[in-house]
Amino acid sequence: SAVISQKPSRDICQRGTSLTIQCQVDSQVTMMFWYRQQPGQSLTLIATANQGSEATYESGFVIDKFPISRPNLTFSTLTVSNMSPEDSSIYLCSVVTGGNPYEQYFGPGTRLTVT
Amino acid sequence: GENVEQHPSTLSVQEGDSAVIKCTYSDSASNYFPWYKQELGKGPQLIIDIRSNVGEKKDQRIAVTLNKTAKHFSLHITETQPEDSAVYFCAASNAGTSYGKLTFGQGTILTVHP
């Protein structure tokens, strides 16, 4: 497995502002993903973070709202732009390592509250 | 796209009893089925998984079974302990064409009473 850290762990933000969440892995990974978990709900995939190219977004998620960067094989950022209270969620990054192409590991999450 | 249904939404058992959580999936091309445990304030933790070429897999007190014909899979926890209390999520993916993309069930809140 891999050790995954996220910053910040939690934040309270005002509507209309943006927040950038960082995901750092202790080893190079083949794939990185960003998920959203709304309060009391399941996890929904936002996008696949592609190293050196634009992220691949799932239906219902757009780059203008959730810009993603992945400059190398161990780091990615997700920005939540022009936030509204509906963006209050836990945002999680996950990774697939080269050791096992199936197993996906999650970071601890960033708990975002928008007021 | 894939759709995963999970039942029950809540499950309450006495310590030492067994717990079973069931999931069904819609896409017959799905071939990888992991289970995650999420404790309060933490990210999901992979606890066991099964691939479509296997019907059952066991790891100590937890086991997963897969019925490809019926498109359902189940998590079995035996000799439950209070520390098993958490939210459990099943998921499905087609590792061939949708590499790494997991579709999650709605989750089951498991409470183990001492």
mmCIF file of C-alpha atoms in Angstrom:
data_model
loop_
_atom_site.group_PDB
_atom_site.id
_atom_site.type_symbol
_atom_site.label_atom_id
_atom_site.label_comp_id
_atom_site.label_asym_id
_atom_site.label_seq_id
_atom_site.Cartn_x
_atom_site.Cartn_y
_atom_site.Cartn_z
ATOM 1 C CA SER A 1 0.000 0.000 0.000
ATOM 2 C CA ALA A 2 0.980 3.678 0.051
ATOM 3 C CA VAL A 3 0.952 6.379 2.705
ATOM 4 C CA ILE A 4 -1.302 9.209 1.535
ATOM 5 C CA SER A 5 -1.601 12.596 3.176
ATOM 6 C CA GLN A 6 -3.997 15.434 2.437
ATOM 7 C CA LYS A 7 -3.869 19.092 3.326
ATOM 8 C CA PRO A 8 -5.797 20.705 4.822
ATOM 9 C CA SER A 9 -7.571 18.072 6.903
ATOM 10 C CA ARG A 10 -10.526 20.415 7.293
ATOM 11 C CA ASP A 11 -11.507 23.958 6.489
ATOM 12 C CA ILE A 12 -14.407 26.351 6.802
ATOM 13 C CA CYS A 13 -14.731 28.694 3.838
ATOM 14 C CA GLN A 14 -17.020 31.480 2.753
ATOM 15 C CA ARG A 15 -19.174 31.144 -0.311
ATOM 16 C CA GLY A 16 -17.654 32.531 -3.479
ATOM 17 C CA THR A 17 -14.097 31.670 -2.477
ATOM 18 C CA SER A 18 -11.879 28.810 -3.671
ATOM 19 C CA LEU A 19 -9.907 26.170 -1.798
ATOM 20 C CA THR A 20 -7.038 24.054 -3.060
ATOM 21 C CA ILE A 21 -6.587 20.610 -1.527
ATOM 22 C CA GLN A 22 -3.264 18.840 -1.749
ATOM 23 C CA CYS A 23 -2.651 15.099 -1.948
ATOM 24 C CA GLN A 24 0.839 13.738 -1.348
ATOM 25 C CA VAL A 25 1.892 10.087 -1.654
ATOM 26 C CA ASP A 26 5.074 8.614 -0.202
ATOM 27 C CA SER A 27 5.866 6.664 -3.363
ATOM 28 C CA GLN A 28 5.249 6.911 -7.080
ATOM 29 C CA VAL A 29 1.809 5.688 -8.088
ATOM 30 C CA THR A 30 0.304 4.816 -11.426
ATOM 31 C CA MET A 31 -3.050 6.504 -10.962
ATOM 32 C CA MET A 32 -4.591 9.164 -8.744
ATOM 33 C CA PHE A 33 -8.257 9.972 -8.336
ATOM 34 C CA TRP A 34 -10.406 12.540 -6.570
ATOM 35 C CA TYR A 35 -13.710 11.602 -4.922
ATOM 36 C CA ARG A 36 -16.422 13.580 -3.187
ATOM 37 C CA GLN A 37 -18.393 12.268 -0.218
ATOM 38 C CA GLN A 38 -21.362 14.432 0.657
ATOM 39 C CA PRO A 39 -22.584 14.348 4.278
ATOM 40 C CA GLY A 40 -23.846 10.885 5.183
ATOM 41 C CA GLN A 41 -23.495 9.714 1.602
ATOM 42 C CA SER A 42 -21.373 7.391 -0.482
ATOM 43 C CA LEU A 43 -18.346 8.273 -2.558
ATOM 44 C CA THR A 44 -18.608 9.724 -6.046
ATOM 45 C CA LEU A 45 -15.690 9.924 -8.450
ATOM 46 C CA ILE A 46 -14.941 13.484 -9.561
ATOM 47 C CA ALA A 47 -12.038 12.863 -11.917
ATOM 48 C CA THR A 48 -8.906 10.938 -12.724
ATOM 49 C CA ALA A 49 -5.802 13.067 -12.253
ATOM 50 C CA ASN A 50 -3.496 12.461 -15.200
ATOM 51 C CA GLN A 51 0.197 13.154 -14.815
ATOM 52 C CA GLY A 52 1.300 15.922 -17.145
ATOM 53 C CA SER A 53 -2.055 16.331 -18.879
ATOM 54 C CA GLU A 54 -5.617 17.446 -18.260
ATOM 55 C CA ALA A 55 -7.700 15.456 -15.817
ATOM 56 C CA THR A 56 -10.518 13.201 -17.000
ATOM 57 C CA TYR A 57 -13.802 14.304 -15.444
ATOM 58 C CA GLU A 58 -16.873 12.238 -14.698
ATOM 59 C CA SER A 59 -20.340 13.240 -15.755
ATOM 60 C CA GLY A 60 -21.585 16.133 -13.690
ATOM 61 C CA PHE A 61 -18.153 17.516 -12.863
ATOM 62 C CA VAL A 62 -16.376 20.203 -14.905
ATOM 63 C CA ILE A 63 -12.884 21.585 -15.007
ATOM 64 C CA ASP A 64 -13.941 25.166 -14.297
ATOM 65 C CA LYS A 65 -15.460 24.123 -10.992
ATOM 66 C CA PHE A 66 -12.889 21.473 -9.999
ATOM 67 C CA PRO A 67 -9.534 22.203 -11.633
ATOM 68 C CA ILE A 68 -7.019 19.435 -10.975
ATOM 69 C CA SER A 69 -3.276 19.317 -11.362
ATOM 70 C CA ARG A 70 -0.866 16.411 -11.196
ATOM 71 C CA PRO A 71 2.652 17.639 -11.875
ATOM 72 C CA ASN A 72 4.368 14.355 -10.965
ATOM 73 C CA LEU A 73 3.747 10.772 -9.862
ATOM 74 C CA THR A 74 3.390 11.550 -6.143
ATOM 75 C CA PHE A 75 1.393 14.782 -5.929
ATOM 76 C CA SER A 76 -1.953 16.190 -7.031
ATOM 77 C CA THR A 77 -4.191 19.123 -6.180
ATOM 78 C CA LEU A 78 -7.925 19.637 -6.413
ATOM 79 C CA THR A 79 -9.380 23.140 -6.320
ATOM 80 C CA VAL A 80 -12.993 23.720 -5.407
ATOM 81 C CA SER A 81 -13.847 27.014 -7.114
ATOM 82 C CA ASN A 82 -16.490 29.632 -6.414
ATOM 83 C CA MET A 83 -17.797 27.587 -3.505
ATOM 84 C CA SER A 84 -21.400 27.361 -2.378
ATOM 85 C CA PRO A 85 -22.863 25.566 0.663
ATOM 86 C CA GLU A 86 -23.676 22.604 -1.632
ATOM 87 C CA ASP A 87 -19.926 22.013 -1.962
ATOM 88 C CA SER A 88 -19.710 21.106 1.719
ATOM 89 C CA SER A 89 -18.349 17.570 1.578
ATOM 90 C CA ILE A 90 -15.389 15.382 2.317
ATOM 91 C CA TYR A 91 -12.939 15.358 -0.587
ATOM 92 C CA LEU A 92 -10.757 12.284 -0.873
ATOM 93 C CA CYS A 93 -7.839 11.423 -3.062
ATOM 94 C CA SER A 94 -7.066 7.824 -3.877
ATOM 95 C CA VAL A 95 -4.241 6.025 -5.611
ATOM 96 C CA VAL A 96 -3.495 2.838 -7.452
ATOM 97 C CA THR A 97 0.069 1.706 -6.954
ATOM 98 C CA GLY A 98 2.186 -0.195 -9.398
ATOM 99 C CA GLY A 99 2.350 -3.193 -7.116
ATOM 100 C CA ASN A 100 -1.251 -4.263 -7.608
ATOM 101 C CA PRO A 101 -3.203 -2.713 -10.468
ATOM 102 C CA TYR A 102 -6.542 -3.353 -8.824
ATOM 103 C CA GLU A 103 -6.145 -2.167 -5.257
ATOM 104 C CA GLN A 104 -7.072 1.458 -4.611
ATOM 105 C CA TYR A 105 -6.095 3.263 -1.416
ATOM 106 C CA PHE A 106 -7.644 6.404 0.001
ATOM 107 C CA GLY A 107 -6.245 9.371 1.803
ATOM 108 C CA PRO A 108 -7.722 10.610 5.100
ATOM 109 C CA GLY A 109 -9.906 13.180 3.360
ATOM 110 C CA THR A 110 -10.446 16.926 3.585
ATOM 111 C CA ARG A 111 -13.619 17.982 5.343
ATOM 112 C CA LEU A 112 -14.893 21.187 3.761
ATOM 113 C CA THR A 113 -17.667 23.341 5.156
ATOM 114 C CA VAL A 114 -18.903 26.292 3.122
ATOM 115 C CA THR A 115 -20.851 28.983 4.934
ATOM 116 C CA GLY B 1 -22.885 2.972 -16.484
ATOM 117 C CA GLU B 2 -22.461 0.737 -13.502
ATOM 118 C CA ASN B 3 -24.945 0.862 -10.641
ATOM 119 C CA VAL B 4 -24.285 -0.748 -7.261
ATOM 120 C CA GLU B 5 -27.022 -1.350 -4.715
ATOM 121 C CA GLN B 6 -26.101 -2.163 -1.111
ATOM 122 C CA HIS B 7 -28.245 -3.582 1.694
ATOM 123 C CA PRO B 8 -28.971 -3.148 4.511
ATOM 124 C CA SER B 9 -28.333 0.536 5.142
ATOM 125 C CA THR B 10 -27.951 -0.134 8.866
ATOM 126 C CA LEU B 11 -27.086 -3.328 10.717
ATOM 127 C CA SER B 12 -26.994 -3.849 14.452
ATOM 128 C CA VAL B 13 -25.540 -7.031 15.965
ATOM 129 C CA GLN B 14 -24.372 -8.320 19.308
ATOM 130 C CA GLU B 15 -20.686 -8.917 19.865
ATOM 131 C CA GLY B 16 -19.762 -12.402 18.686
ATOM 132 C CA ASP B 17 -22.563 -12.612 16.142
ATOM 133 C CA SER B 18 -22.040 -12.666 12.391
ATOM 134 C CA ALA B 19 -22.827 -9.783 10.038
ATOM 135 C CA VAL B 20 -23.639 -10.022 6.349
ATOM 136 C CA ILE B 21 -23.821 -7.119 3.896
ATOM 137 C CA LYS B 22 -25.021 -7.666 0.341
ATOM 138 C CA CYS B 23 -24.442 -5.784 -2.906
ATOM 139 C CA THR B 24 -25.738 -6.158 -6.421
ATOM 140 C CA TYR B 25 -24.243 -4.662 -9.555
ATOM 141 C CA SER B 26 -25.641 -3.996 -12.977
ATOM 142 C CA ASP B 27 -22.716 -4.161 -15.408
ATOM 143 C CA SER B 28 -21.833 -7.743 -16.271
ATOM 144 C CA ALA B 29 -18.417 -6.496 -17.450
ATOM 145 C CA SER B 30 -17.409 -5.536 -13.894
ATOM 146 C CA ASN B 31 -14.609 -7.782 -12.710
ATOM 147 C CA TYR B 32 -13.255 -6.325 -9.477
ATOM 148 C CA PHE B 33 -15.196 -5.948 -6.206
ATOM 149 C CA PRO B 34 -13.522 -4.352 -3.184
ATOM 150 C CA TRP B 35 -14.948 -3.683 0.254
ATOM 151 C CA TYR B 36 -14.007 -0.652 2.328
ATOM 152 C CA LYS B 37 -14.386 0.153 6.003
ATOM 153 C CA GLN B 38 -14.710 3.803 6.958
ATOM 154 C CA GLU B 39 -14.395 4.881 10.562
ATOM 155 C CA LEU B 40 -15.573 8.276 11.719
ATOM 156 C CA GLY B 41 -13.307 11.064 10.499
ATOM 157 C CA LYS B 42 -11.135 8.762 8.402
ATOM 158 C CA GLY B 43 -10.777 7.777 4.783
ATOM 159 C CA PRO B 44 -12.063 4.414 3.530
ATOM 160 C CA GLN B 45 -9.780 1.475 4.271
ATOM 161 C CA LEU B 46 -9.580 -1.444 1.862
ATOM 162 C CA ILE B 47 -10.355 -4.584 3.892
ATOM 163 C CA ILE B 48 -10.876 -7.275 1.280
ATOM 164 C CA ASP B 49 -11.500 -7.620 -2.419
ATOM 165 C CA ILE B 50 -12.413 -10.266 -4.954
ATOM 166 C CA ARG B 51 -11.914 -10.620 -8.683
ATOM 167 C CA SER B 52 -14.407 -12.156 -11.034
ATOM 168 C CA ASN B 53 -12.378 -15.332 -11.544
ATOM 169 C CA VAL B 54 -12.847 -16.287 -7.886
ATOM 170 C CA GLY B 55 -16.051 -17.240 -6.069
ATOM 171 C CA GLU B 56 -14.936 -16.733 -2.486
ATOM 172 C CA LYS B 57 -12.082 -15.177 -0.566
ATOM 173 C CA LYS B 58 -11.393 -15.240 3.144
ATOM 174 C CA ASP B 59 -9.104 -13.271 5.430
ATOM 175 C CA GLN B 60 -9.361 -14.229 9.085
ATOM 176 C CA ARG B 61 -12.803 -13.108 10.284
ATOM 177 C CA ILE B 62 -13.922 -11.554 7.028
ATOM 178 C CA ALA B 63 -14.920 -13.223 3.789
ATOM 179 C CA VAL B 64 -16.401 -12.147 0.503
ATOM 180 C CA THR B 65 -18.463 -14.242 -1.891
ATOM 181 C CA LEU B 66 -19.263 -13.477 -5.510
ATOM 182 C CA ASN B 67 -22.047 -14.816 -7.702
ATOM 183 C CA LYS B 68 -21.364 -13.593 -11.243
ATOM 184 C CA THR B 69 -24.502 -15.131 -12.679
ATOM 185 C CA ALA B 70 -26.747 -13.280 -10.256
ATOM 186 C CA LYS B 71 -24.430 -10.244 -10.205
ATOM 187 C CA HIS B 72 -24.213 -10.003 -6.470
ATOM 188 C CA PHE B 73 -21.481 -10.191 -3.872
ATOM 189 C CA SER B 74 -21.508 -10.241 -0.088
ATOM 190 C CA LEU B 75 -19.297 -9.408 2.872
ATOM 191 C CA HIS B 76 -19.356 -11.769 5.832
ATOM 192 C CA ILE B 77 -17.888 -10.824 9.193
ATOM 193 C CA THR B 78 -17.784 -13.543 11.836
ATOM 194 C CA GLU B 79 -17.252 -13.189 15.581
ATOM 195 C CA THR B 80 -17.936 -9.477 15.406
ATOM 196 C CA GLN B 81 -16.199 -7.145 17.836
ATOM 197 C CA PRO B 82 -17.057 -3.574 18.882
ATOM 198 C CA GLU B 83 -14.107 -2.309 16.835
ATOM 199 C CA ASP B 84 -15.854 -3.635 13.717
ATOM 200 C CA SER B 85 -18.385 -0.823 14.143
ATOM 201 C CA ALA B 86 -18.018 1.472 11.121
ATOM 202 C CA VAL B 87 -19.535 2.253 7.721
ATOM 203 C CA TYR B 88 -18.862 -0.411 5.119
ATOM 204 C CA PHE B 89 -18.922 0.276 1.394
ATOM 205 C CA CYS B 90 -18.913 -2.172 -1.467
ATOM 206 C CA ALA B 91 -17.700 -1.133 -4.903
ATOM 207 C CA ALA B 92 -17.366 -2.487 -8.410
ATOM 208 C CA SER B 93 -15.178 -1.722 -11.369
ATOM 209 C CA ASN B 94 -14.210 -2.972 -14.776
ATOM 210 C CA ALA B 95 -10.471 -2.932 -14.464
ATOM 211 C CA GLY B 96 -10.115 -3.624 -18.166
ATOM 212 C CA THR B 97 -11.933 -0.676 -19.722
ATOM 213 C CA SER B 98 -12.464 1.691 -16.773
ATOM 214 C CA TYR B 99 -9.182 1.244 -15.029
ATOM 215 C CA GLY B 100 -9.444 2.215 -11.397
ATOM 216 C CA LYS B 101 -12.897 3.773 -11.655
ATOM 217 C CA LEU B 102 -14.884 2.501 -8.674
ATOM 218 C CA THR B 103 -18.655 2.718 -8.381
ATOM 219 C CA PHE B 104 -19.675 2.562 -4.729
ATOM 220 C CA GLY B 105 -22.741 1.246 -2.990
ATOM 221 C CA GLN B 106 -24.646 3.466 -0.589
ATOM 222 C CA GLY B 107 -22.926 2.141 2.519
ATOM 223 C CA THR B 108 -23.956 0.111 5.576
ATOM 224 C CA ILE B 109 -23.635 1.442 9.103
ATOM 225 C CA LEU B 110 -22.613 -1.544 11.229
ATOM 226 C CA THR B 111 -22.984 -1.277 14.982
ATOM 227 C CA VAL B 112 -21.629 -4.055 17.187
ATOM 228 C CA HIS B 113 -23.003 -3.941 20.726
ATOM 229 C CA PRO B 114 -20.766 -5.241 23.527
#
